[in-house]
mmCIF file of C-alpha atoms and ligand atoms in Angstrom:
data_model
loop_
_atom_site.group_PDB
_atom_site.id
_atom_site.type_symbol
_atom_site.label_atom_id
_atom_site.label_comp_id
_atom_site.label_asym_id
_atom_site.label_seq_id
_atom_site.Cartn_x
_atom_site.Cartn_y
_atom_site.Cartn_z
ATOM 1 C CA UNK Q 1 0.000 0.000 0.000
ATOM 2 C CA UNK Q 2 1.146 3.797 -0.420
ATOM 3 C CA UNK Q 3 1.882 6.283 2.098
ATOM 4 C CA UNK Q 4 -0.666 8.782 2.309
ATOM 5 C CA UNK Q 5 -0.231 11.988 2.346
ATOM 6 C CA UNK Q 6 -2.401 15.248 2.955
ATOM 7 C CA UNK Q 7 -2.149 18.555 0.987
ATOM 8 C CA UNK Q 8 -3.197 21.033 3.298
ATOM 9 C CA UNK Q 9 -3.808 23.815 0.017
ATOM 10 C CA UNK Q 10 -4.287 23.945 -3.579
ATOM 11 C CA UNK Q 11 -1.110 23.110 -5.326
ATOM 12 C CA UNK Q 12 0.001 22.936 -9.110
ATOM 13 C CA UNK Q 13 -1.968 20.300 -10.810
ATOM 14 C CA UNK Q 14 1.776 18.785 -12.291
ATOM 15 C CA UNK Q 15 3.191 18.445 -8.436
ATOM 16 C CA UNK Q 16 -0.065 16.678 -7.460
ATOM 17 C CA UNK Q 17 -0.072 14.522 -10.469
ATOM 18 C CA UNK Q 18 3.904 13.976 -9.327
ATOM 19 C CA UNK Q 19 3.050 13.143 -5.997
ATOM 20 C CA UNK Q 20 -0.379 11.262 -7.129
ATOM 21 C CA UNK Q 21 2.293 8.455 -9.089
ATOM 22 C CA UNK Q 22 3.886 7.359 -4.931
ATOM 23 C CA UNK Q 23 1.215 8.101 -2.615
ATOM 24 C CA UNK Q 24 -2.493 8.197 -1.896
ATOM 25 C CA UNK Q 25 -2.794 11.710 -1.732
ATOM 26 C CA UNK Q 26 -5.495 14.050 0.070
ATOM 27 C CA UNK Q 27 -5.771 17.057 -1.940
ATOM 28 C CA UNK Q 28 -7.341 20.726 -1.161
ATOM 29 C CA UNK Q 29 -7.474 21.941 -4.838
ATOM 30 C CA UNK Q 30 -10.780 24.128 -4.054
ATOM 31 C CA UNK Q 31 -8.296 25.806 -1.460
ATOM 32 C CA UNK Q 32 -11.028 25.184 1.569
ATOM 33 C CA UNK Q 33 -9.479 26.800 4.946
ATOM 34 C CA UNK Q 34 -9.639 24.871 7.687
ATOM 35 C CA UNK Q 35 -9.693 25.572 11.162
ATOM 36 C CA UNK Q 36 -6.350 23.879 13.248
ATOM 37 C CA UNK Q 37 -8.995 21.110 14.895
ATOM 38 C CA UNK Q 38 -10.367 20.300 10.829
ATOM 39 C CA UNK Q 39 -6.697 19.941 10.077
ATOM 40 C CA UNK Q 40 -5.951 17.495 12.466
ATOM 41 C CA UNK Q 41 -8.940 15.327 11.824
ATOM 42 C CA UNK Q 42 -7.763 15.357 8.293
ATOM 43 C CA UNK Q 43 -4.877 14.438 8.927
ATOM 44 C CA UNK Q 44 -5.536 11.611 11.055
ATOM 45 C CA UNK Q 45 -3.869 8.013 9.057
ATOM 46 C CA UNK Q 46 -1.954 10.447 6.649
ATOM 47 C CA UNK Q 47 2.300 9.385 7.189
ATOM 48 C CA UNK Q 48 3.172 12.736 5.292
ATOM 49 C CA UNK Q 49 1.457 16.218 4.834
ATOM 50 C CA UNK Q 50 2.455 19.090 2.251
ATOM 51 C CA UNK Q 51 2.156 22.544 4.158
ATOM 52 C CA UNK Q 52 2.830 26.021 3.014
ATOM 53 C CA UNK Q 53 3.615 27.873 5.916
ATOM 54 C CA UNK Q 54 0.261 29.093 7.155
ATOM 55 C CA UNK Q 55 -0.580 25.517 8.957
ATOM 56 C CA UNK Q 56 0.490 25.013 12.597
ATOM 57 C CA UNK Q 57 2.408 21.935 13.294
ATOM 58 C CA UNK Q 58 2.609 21.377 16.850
ATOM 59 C CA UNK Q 59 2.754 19.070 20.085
ATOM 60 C CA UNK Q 60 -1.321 18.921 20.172
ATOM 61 C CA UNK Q 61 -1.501 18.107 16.384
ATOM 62 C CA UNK Q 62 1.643 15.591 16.844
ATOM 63 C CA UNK Q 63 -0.075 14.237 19.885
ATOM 64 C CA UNK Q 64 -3.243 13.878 17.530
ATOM 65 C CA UNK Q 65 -1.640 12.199 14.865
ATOM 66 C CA UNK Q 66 0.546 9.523 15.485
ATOM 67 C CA UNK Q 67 0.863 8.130 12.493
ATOM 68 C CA UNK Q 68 2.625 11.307 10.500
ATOM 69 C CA UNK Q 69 6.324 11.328 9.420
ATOM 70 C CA UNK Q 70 6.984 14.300 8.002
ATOM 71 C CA UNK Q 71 5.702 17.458 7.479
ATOM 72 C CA UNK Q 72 6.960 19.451 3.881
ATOM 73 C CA UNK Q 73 6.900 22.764 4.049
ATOM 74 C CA UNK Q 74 6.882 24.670 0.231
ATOM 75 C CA UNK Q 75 8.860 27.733 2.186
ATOM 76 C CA UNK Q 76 11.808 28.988 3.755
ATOM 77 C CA UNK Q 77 10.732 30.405 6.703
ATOM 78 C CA UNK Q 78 9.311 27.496 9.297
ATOM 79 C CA UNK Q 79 8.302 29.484 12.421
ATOM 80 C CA UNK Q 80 4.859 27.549 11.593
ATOM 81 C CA UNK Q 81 6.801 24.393 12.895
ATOM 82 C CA UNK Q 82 7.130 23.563 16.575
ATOM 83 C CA UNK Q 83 10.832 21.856 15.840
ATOM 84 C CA UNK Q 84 11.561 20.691 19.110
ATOM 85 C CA UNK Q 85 8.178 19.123 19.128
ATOM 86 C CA UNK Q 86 8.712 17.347 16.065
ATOM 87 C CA UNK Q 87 11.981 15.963 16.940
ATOM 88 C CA UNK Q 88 10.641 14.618 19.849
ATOM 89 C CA UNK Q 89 7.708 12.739 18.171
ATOM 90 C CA UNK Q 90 9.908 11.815 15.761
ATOM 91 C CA UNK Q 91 8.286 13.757 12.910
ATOM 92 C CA UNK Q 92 10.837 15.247 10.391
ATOM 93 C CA UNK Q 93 10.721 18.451 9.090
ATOM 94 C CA UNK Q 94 11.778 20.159 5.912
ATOM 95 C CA UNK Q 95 11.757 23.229 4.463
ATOM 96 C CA UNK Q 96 12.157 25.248 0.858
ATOM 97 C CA UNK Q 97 15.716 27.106 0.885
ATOM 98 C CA UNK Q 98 17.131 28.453 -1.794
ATOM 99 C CA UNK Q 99 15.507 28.342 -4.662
ATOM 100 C CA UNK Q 100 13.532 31.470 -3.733
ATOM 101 C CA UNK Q 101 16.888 33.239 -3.177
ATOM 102 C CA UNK Q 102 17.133 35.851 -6.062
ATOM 103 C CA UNK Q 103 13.359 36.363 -6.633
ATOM 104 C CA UNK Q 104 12.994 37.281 -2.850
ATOM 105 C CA UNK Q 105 16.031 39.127 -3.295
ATOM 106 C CA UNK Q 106 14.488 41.107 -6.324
ATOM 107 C CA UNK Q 107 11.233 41.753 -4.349
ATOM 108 C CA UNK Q 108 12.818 42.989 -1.823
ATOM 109 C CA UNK Q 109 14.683 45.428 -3.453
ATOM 110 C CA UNK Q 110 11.514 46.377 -5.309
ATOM 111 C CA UNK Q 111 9.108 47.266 -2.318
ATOM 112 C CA UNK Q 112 12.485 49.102 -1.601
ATOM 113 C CA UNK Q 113 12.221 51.490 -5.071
ATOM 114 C CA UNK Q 114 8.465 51.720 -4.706
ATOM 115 C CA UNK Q 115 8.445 53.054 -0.722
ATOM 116 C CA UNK Q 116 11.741 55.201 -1.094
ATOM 117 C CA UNK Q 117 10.035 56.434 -4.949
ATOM 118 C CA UNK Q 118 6.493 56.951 -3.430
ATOM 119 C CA UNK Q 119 5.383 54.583 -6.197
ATOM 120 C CA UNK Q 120 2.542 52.919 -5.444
ATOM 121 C CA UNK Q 121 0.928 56.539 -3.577
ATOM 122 C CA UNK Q 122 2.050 58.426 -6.847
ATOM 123 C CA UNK Q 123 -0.027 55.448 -8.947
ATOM 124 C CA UNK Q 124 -3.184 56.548 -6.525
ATOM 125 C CA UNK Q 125 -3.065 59.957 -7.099
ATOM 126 C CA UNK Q 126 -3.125 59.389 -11.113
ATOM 127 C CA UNK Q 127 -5.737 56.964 -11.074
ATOM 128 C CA UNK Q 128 -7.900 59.146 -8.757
ATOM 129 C CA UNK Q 129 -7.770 61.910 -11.246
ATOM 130 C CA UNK Q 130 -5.862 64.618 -9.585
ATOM 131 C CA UNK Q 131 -2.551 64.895 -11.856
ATOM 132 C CA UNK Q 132 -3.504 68.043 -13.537
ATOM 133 C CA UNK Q 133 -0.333 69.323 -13.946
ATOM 134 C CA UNK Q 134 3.650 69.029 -13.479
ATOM 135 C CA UNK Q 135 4.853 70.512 -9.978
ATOM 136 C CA UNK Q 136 8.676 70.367 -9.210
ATOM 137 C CA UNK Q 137 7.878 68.213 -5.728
ATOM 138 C CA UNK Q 138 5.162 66.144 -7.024
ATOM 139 C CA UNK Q 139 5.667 63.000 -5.234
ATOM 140 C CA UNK Q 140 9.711 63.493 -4.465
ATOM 141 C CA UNK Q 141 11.147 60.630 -2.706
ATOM 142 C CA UNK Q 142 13.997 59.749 -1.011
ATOM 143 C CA UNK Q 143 17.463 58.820 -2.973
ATOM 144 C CA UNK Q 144 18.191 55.109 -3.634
ATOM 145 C CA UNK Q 145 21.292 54.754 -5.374
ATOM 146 C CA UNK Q 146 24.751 56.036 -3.542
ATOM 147 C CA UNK Q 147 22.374 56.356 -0.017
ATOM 148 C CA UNK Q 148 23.230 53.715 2.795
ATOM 149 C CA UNK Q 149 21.201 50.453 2.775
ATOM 150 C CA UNK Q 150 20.711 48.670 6.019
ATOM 151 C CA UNK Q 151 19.963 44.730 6.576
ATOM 152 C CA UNK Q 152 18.678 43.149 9.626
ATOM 153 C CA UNK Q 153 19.460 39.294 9.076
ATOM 154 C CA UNK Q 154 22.085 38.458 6.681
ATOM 155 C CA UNK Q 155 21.254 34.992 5.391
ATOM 156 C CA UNK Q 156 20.569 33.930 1.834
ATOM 157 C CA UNK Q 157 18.392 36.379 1.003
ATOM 158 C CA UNK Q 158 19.953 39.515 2.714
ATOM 159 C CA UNK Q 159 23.360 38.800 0.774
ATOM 160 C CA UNK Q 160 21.429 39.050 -2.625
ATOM 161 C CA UNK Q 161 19.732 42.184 -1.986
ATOM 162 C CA UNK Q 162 22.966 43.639 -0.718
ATOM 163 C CA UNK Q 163 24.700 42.707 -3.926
ATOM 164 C CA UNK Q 164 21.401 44.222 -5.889
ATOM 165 C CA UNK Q 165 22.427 47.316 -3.633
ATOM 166 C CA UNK Q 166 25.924 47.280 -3.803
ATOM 167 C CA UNK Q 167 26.781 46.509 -7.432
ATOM 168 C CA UNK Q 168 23.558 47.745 -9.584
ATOM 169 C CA UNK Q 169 22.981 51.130 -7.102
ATOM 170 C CA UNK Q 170 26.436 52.265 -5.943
ATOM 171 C CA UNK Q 171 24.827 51.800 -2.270
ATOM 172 C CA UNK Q 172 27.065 51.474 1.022
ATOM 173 C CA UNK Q 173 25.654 48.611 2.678
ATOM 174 C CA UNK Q 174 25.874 47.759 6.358
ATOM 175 C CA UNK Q 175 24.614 44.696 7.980
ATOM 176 C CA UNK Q 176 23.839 42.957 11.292
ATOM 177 C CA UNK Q 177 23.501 39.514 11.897
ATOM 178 C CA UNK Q 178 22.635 37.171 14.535
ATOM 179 C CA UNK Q 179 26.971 35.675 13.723
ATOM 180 C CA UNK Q 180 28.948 38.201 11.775
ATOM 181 C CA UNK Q 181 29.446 36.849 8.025
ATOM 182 C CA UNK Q 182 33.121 35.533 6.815
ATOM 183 C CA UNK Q 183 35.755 38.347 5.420
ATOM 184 C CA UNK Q 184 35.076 36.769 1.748
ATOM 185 C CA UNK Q 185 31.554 37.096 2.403
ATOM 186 C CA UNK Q 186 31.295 40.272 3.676
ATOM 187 C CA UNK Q 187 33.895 40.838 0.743
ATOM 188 C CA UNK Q 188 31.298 39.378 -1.905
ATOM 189 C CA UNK Q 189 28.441 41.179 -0.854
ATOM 190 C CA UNK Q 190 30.433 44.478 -0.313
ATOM 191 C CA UNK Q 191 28.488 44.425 3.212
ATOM 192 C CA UNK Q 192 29.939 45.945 6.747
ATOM 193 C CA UNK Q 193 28.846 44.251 10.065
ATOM 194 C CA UNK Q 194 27.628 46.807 12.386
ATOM 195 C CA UNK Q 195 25.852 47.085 15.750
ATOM 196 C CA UNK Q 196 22.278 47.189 15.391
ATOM 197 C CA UNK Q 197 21.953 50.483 16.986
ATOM 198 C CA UNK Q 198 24.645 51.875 14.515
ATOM 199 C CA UNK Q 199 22.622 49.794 11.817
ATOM 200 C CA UNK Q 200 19.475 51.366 12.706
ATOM 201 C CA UNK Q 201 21.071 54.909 13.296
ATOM 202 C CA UNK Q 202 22.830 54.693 9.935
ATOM 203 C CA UNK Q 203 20.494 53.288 7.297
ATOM 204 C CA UNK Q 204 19.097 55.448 4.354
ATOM 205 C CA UNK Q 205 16.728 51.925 3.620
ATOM 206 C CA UNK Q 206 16.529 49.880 6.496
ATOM 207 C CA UNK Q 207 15.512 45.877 4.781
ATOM 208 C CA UNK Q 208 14.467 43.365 7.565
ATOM 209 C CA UNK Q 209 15.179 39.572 6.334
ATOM 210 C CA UNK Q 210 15.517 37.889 9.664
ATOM 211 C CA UNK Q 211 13.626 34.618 10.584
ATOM 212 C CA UNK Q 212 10.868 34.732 13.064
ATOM 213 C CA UNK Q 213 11.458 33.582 16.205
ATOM 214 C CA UNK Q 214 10.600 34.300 20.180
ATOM 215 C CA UNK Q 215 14.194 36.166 20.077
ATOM 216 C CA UNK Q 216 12.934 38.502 16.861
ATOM 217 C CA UNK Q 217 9.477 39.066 18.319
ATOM 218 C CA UNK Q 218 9.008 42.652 17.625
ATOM 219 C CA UNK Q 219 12.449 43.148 16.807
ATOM 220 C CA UNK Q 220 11.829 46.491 15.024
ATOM 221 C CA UNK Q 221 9.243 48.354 17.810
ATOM 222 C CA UNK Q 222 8.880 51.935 18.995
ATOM 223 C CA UNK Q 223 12.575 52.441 20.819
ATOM 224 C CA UNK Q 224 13.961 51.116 17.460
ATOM 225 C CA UNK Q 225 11.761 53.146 15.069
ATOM 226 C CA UNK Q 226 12.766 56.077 17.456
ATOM 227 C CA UNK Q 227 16.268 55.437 16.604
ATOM 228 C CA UNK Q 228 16.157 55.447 12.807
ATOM 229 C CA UNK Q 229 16.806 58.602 10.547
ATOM 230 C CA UNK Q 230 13.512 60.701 10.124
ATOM 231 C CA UNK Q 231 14.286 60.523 6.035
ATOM 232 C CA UNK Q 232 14.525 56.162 6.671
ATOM 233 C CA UNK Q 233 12.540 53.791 4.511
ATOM 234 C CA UNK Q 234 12.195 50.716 6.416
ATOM 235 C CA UNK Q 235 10.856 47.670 4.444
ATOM 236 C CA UNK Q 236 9.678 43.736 5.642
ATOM 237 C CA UNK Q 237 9.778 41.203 3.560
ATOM 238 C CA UNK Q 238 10.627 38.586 6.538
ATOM 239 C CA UNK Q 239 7.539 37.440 8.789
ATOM 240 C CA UNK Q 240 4.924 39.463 10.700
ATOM 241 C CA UNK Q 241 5.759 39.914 14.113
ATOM 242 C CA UNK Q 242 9.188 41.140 13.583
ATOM 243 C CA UNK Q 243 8.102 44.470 13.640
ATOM 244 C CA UNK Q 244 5.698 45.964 16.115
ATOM 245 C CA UNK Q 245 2.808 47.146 13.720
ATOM 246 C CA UNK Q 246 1.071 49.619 15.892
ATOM 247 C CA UNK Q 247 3.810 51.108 16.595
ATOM 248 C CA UNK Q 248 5.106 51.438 13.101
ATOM 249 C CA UNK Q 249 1.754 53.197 12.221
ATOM 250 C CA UNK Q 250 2.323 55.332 14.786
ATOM 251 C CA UNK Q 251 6.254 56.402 13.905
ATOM 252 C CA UNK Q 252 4.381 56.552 10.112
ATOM 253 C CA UNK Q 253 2.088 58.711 11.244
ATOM 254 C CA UNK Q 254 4.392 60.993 13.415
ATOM 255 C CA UNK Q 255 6.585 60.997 10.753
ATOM 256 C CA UNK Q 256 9.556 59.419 13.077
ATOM 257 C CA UNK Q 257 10.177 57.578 9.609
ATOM 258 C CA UNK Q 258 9.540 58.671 6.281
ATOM 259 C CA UNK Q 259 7.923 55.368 4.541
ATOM 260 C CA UNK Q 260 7.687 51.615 5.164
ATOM 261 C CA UNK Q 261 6.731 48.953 2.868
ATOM 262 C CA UNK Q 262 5.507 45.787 4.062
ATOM 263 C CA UNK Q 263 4.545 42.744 2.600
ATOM 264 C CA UNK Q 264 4.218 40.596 5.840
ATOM 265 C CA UNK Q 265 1.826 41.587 8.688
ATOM 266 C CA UNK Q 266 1.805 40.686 12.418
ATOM 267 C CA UNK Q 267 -1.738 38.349 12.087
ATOM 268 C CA UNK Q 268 -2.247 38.468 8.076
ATOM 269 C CA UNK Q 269 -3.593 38.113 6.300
ATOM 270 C CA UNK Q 270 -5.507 40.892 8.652
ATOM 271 C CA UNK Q 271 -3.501 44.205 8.629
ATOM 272 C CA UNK Q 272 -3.009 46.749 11.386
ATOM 273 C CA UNK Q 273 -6.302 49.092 10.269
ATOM 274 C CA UNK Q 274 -4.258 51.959 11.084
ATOM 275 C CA UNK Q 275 -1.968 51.105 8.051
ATOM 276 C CA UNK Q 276 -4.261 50.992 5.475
ATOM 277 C CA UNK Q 277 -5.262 54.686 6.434
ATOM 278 C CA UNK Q 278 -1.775 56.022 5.921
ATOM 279 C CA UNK Q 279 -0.460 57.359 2.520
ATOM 280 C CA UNK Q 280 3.408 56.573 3.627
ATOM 281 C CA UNK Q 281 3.478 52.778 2.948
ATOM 282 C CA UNK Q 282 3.437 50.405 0.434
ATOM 283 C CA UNK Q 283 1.238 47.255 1.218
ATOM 284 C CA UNK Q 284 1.349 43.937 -0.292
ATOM 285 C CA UNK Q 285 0.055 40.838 0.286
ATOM 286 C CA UNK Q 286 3.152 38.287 1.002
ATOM 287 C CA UNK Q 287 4.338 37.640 -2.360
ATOM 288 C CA UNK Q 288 7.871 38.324 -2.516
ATOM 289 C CA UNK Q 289 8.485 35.027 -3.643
ATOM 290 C CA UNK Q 290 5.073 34.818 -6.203
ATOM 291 C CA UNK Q 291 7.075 34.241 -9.484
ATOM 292 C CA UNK Q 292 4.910 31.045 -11.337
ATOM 293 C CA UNK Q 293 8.521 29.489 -11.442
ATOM 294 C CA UNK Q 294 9.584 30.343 -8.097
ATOM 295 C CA UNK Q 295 6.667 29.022 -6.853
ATOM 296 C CA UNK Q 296 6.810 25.956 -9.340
ATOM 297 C CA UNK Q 297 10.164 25.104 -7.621
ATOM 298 C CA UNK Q 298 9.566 25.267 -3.773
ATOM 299 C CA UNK Q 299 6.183 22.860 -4.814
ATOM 300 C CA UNK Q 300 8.702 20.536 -6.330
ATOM 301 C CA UNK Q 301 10.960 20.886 -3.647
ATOM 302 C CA UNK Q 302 8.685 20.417 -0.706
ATOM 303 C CA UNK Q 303 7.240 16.791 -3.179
ATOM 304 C CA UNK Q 304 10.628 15.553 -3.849
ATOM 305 C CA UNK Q 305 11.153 15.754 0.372
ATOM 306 C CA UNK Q 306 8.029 13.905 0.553
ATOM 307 C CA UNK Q 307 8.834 11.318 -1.798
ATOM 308 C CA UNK Q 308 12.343 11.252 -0.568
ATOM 309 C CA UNK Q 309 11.291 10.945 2.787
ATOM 310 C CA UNK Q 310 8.842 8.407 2.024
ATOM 311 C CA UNK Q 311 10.050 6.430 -0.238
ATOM 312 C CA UNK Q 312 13.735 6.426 0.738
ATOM 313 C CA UNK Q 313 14.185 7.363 3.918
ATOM 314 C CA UNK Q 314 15.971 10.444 2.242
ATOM 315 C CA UNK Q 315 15.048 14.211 2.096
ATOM 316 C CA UNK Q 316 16.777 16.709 0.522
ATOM 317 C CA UNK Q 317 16.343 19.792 2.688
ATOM 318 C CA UNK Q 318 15.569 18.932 6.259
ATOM 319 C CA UNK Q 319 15.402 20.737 9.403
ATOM 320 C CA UNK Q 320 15.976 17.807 12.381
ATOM 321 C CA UNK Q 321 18.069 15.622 10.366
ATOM 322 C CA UNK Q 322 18.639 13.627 13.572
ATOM 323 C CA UNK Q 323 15.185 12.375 12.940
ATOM 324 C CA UNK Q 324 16.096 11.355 9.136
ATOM 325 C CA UNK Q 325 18.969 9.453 10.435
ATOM 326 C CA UNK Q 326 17.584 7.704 13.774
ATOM 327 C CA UNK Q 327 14.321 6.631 10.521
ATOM 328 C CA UNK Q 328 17.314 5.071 8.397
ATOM 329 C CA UNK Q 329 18.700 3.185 11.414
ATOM 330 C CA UNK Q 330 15.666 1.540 12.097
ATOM 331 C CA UNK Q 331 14.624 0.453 8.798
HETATM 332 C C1 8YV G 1 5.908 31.752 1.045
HETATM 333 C C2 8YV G 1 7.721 32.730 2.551
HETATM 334 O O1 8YV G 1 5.257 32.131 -0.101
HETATM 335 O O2 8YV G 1 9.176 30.985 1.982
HETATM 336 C C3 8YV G 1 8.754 31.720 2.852
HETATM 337 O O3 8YV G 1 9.174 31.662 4.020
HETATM 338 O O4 8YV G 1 7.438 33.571 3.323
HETATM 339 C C4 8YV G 1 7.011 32.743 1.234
HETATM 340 O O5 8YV G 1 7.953 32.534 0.229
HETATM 341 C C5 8YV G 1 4.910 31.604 2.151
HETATM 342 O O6 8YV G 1 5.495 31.231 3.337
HETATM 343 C C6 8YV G 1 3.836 30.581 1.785
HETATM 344 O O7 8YV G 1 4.428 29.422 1.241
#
């Protein structure tokens, strides 16, 4: 008999018809939401389940489900995983790295043009019907290229948009990091470790690509926004949470920063209402990796884990290996 597995959302027809060919699979290809006690009981008798980084995977669902193996996540970031939990139950984990790299990267630097260049506010104004004529301030923004671009979490995706920023815009770039990056690195990236409070102090464009965790809970909150340059642009592309919404609106609306774009929100997809009332921010709805072949290749990547996993005892990107391994002992 095949494994089952469970496909918690809609997915592209060509992985399910993949994943269809090893397992008995569960789909969700009308995209229904379910609430976390639906989940489980869908879950129940299924050995692996394809998530997407909205589903919580925890000690009550593991507790729930005692038959599940593995849980495939189709992104990078995992704070929807309780990893300790899962190592303990003996559930392996596994992630999407890197292939999202440069089309993060790219976003990233684009919410970075479009808050700094007053893009999206500009776009508003025209479609509303008020450009009637040229003004020499109409919509002037803040300088990109030669200005100082900060980044706040210096992994994968933080090195490309430094190189976007240090090569294609003549920017300085200064970075801080959980571990300071290695001289050829830093070298590569044309990057400068600094303290955060110099980071924060410093940045033209402040770009926060940190993972989410209990330590980077509200990371970015009023005594940080306080600290920033009145002219900053800050932008998130990492994971609500990291920055303390309310009070971004409110350093927004004081003007303690210029502009912020954000394309993840502390509870999305609900968003702080006080945002959507201000004219300084660019909002979008977590997308910076939505390319049809970035996406394409994190669904492959989370089914080849699965069938991997499954099949071979094998995955390619995991996140407790030492669950992988103590699996291949025993069979
Ligand atoms: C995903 C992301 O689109 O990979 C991540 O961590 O934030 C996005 O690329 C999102 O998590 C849903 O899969």
């Amino acid at each position: 008999m095949n494994p089952r597995i469970l496909l918690a959302r809609a997915i592209f027809p060509e992985v399910l018809d993949r994943l269809a060919q090893h397992f008995d699979v569960t789909s969700n290809q009308c995209d229904e939401s379910w609430t976390q006690l639906e989940f489980i009981e869908r879950l129940q008798g299924h050995q692996g389940v394809f998530t997407t980084g909205g589903e919580r995977i925890d000690a009550a669902l593991l507790a729930a489900c005692p038959d599940l193996k593995i849980c495939a996540n189709m992104a990078v970031g995992y704070n929807n995983f309780d990893l300790e939990a899962m190592t303990t139950a003996g559930v392996l984990a596994t992630n999407a790295p890197e292939v999202l790299t440069e089309t993060t990267a790219d976003f990233g630097f684009a919410l970075l043009m479009a808050t700094a260049r007053r893009m999206a506010q500009a776009e508003h104004f025209l479609r509303a019907g008020l450009w009637t004529r040229w003004r020499y301030d109409l919509f002037a923004g803040a300088e990109v290229h030669g200005s100082t671009l900060g980044i706040l979490g210096m992994g994968r995706i933080g090195q490309g948009i430094a190189k976007r920023g240090a090569l294609g815009f003549g920017m300085q770039v200064i970075y801080h990091n959980r571990s300071r990056l290695d001289v050829a690195t830093e070298l590569d990236c044309r990057a400068r470790y600094v303290s955060k409070q110099q980071l924060l102090n410093t940045a033209d464009h402040l770009v926060l690509v940190l993972p989410y965790s209990a330590a980077s809970h509200h990371a970015i909150g009023a005594p940080e926004l306080a600290q920033m340059k009145p002219s900053a642009t800050l932008v998130n592309i990492a994971r609500g949470g990291i920055v303390d919404d309310a009070a971004l609106a409110a350093a927004l609306r004081n003007k303690t920063i210029a502009a912020a774009g954000l394309d993840v929100f502390e509870g999305e997809p609900a968003v702080h209402p006080d945002l959507l009332l201000l004219p300084n921010v660019v909002l979008t709805p977590h997308i910076a990796s939505a390319t049809l072949p970035t996406r394409l290749a994190m669904a492959n990547l989370a089914a080849d884990n699965l069938v991997g996993f499954l099949t071979q005892g094998k995955a390619l990107t995991p996140l407790n290996a030492e669950v992988m391994v103590k699996q291949q002992v025993l069979c």
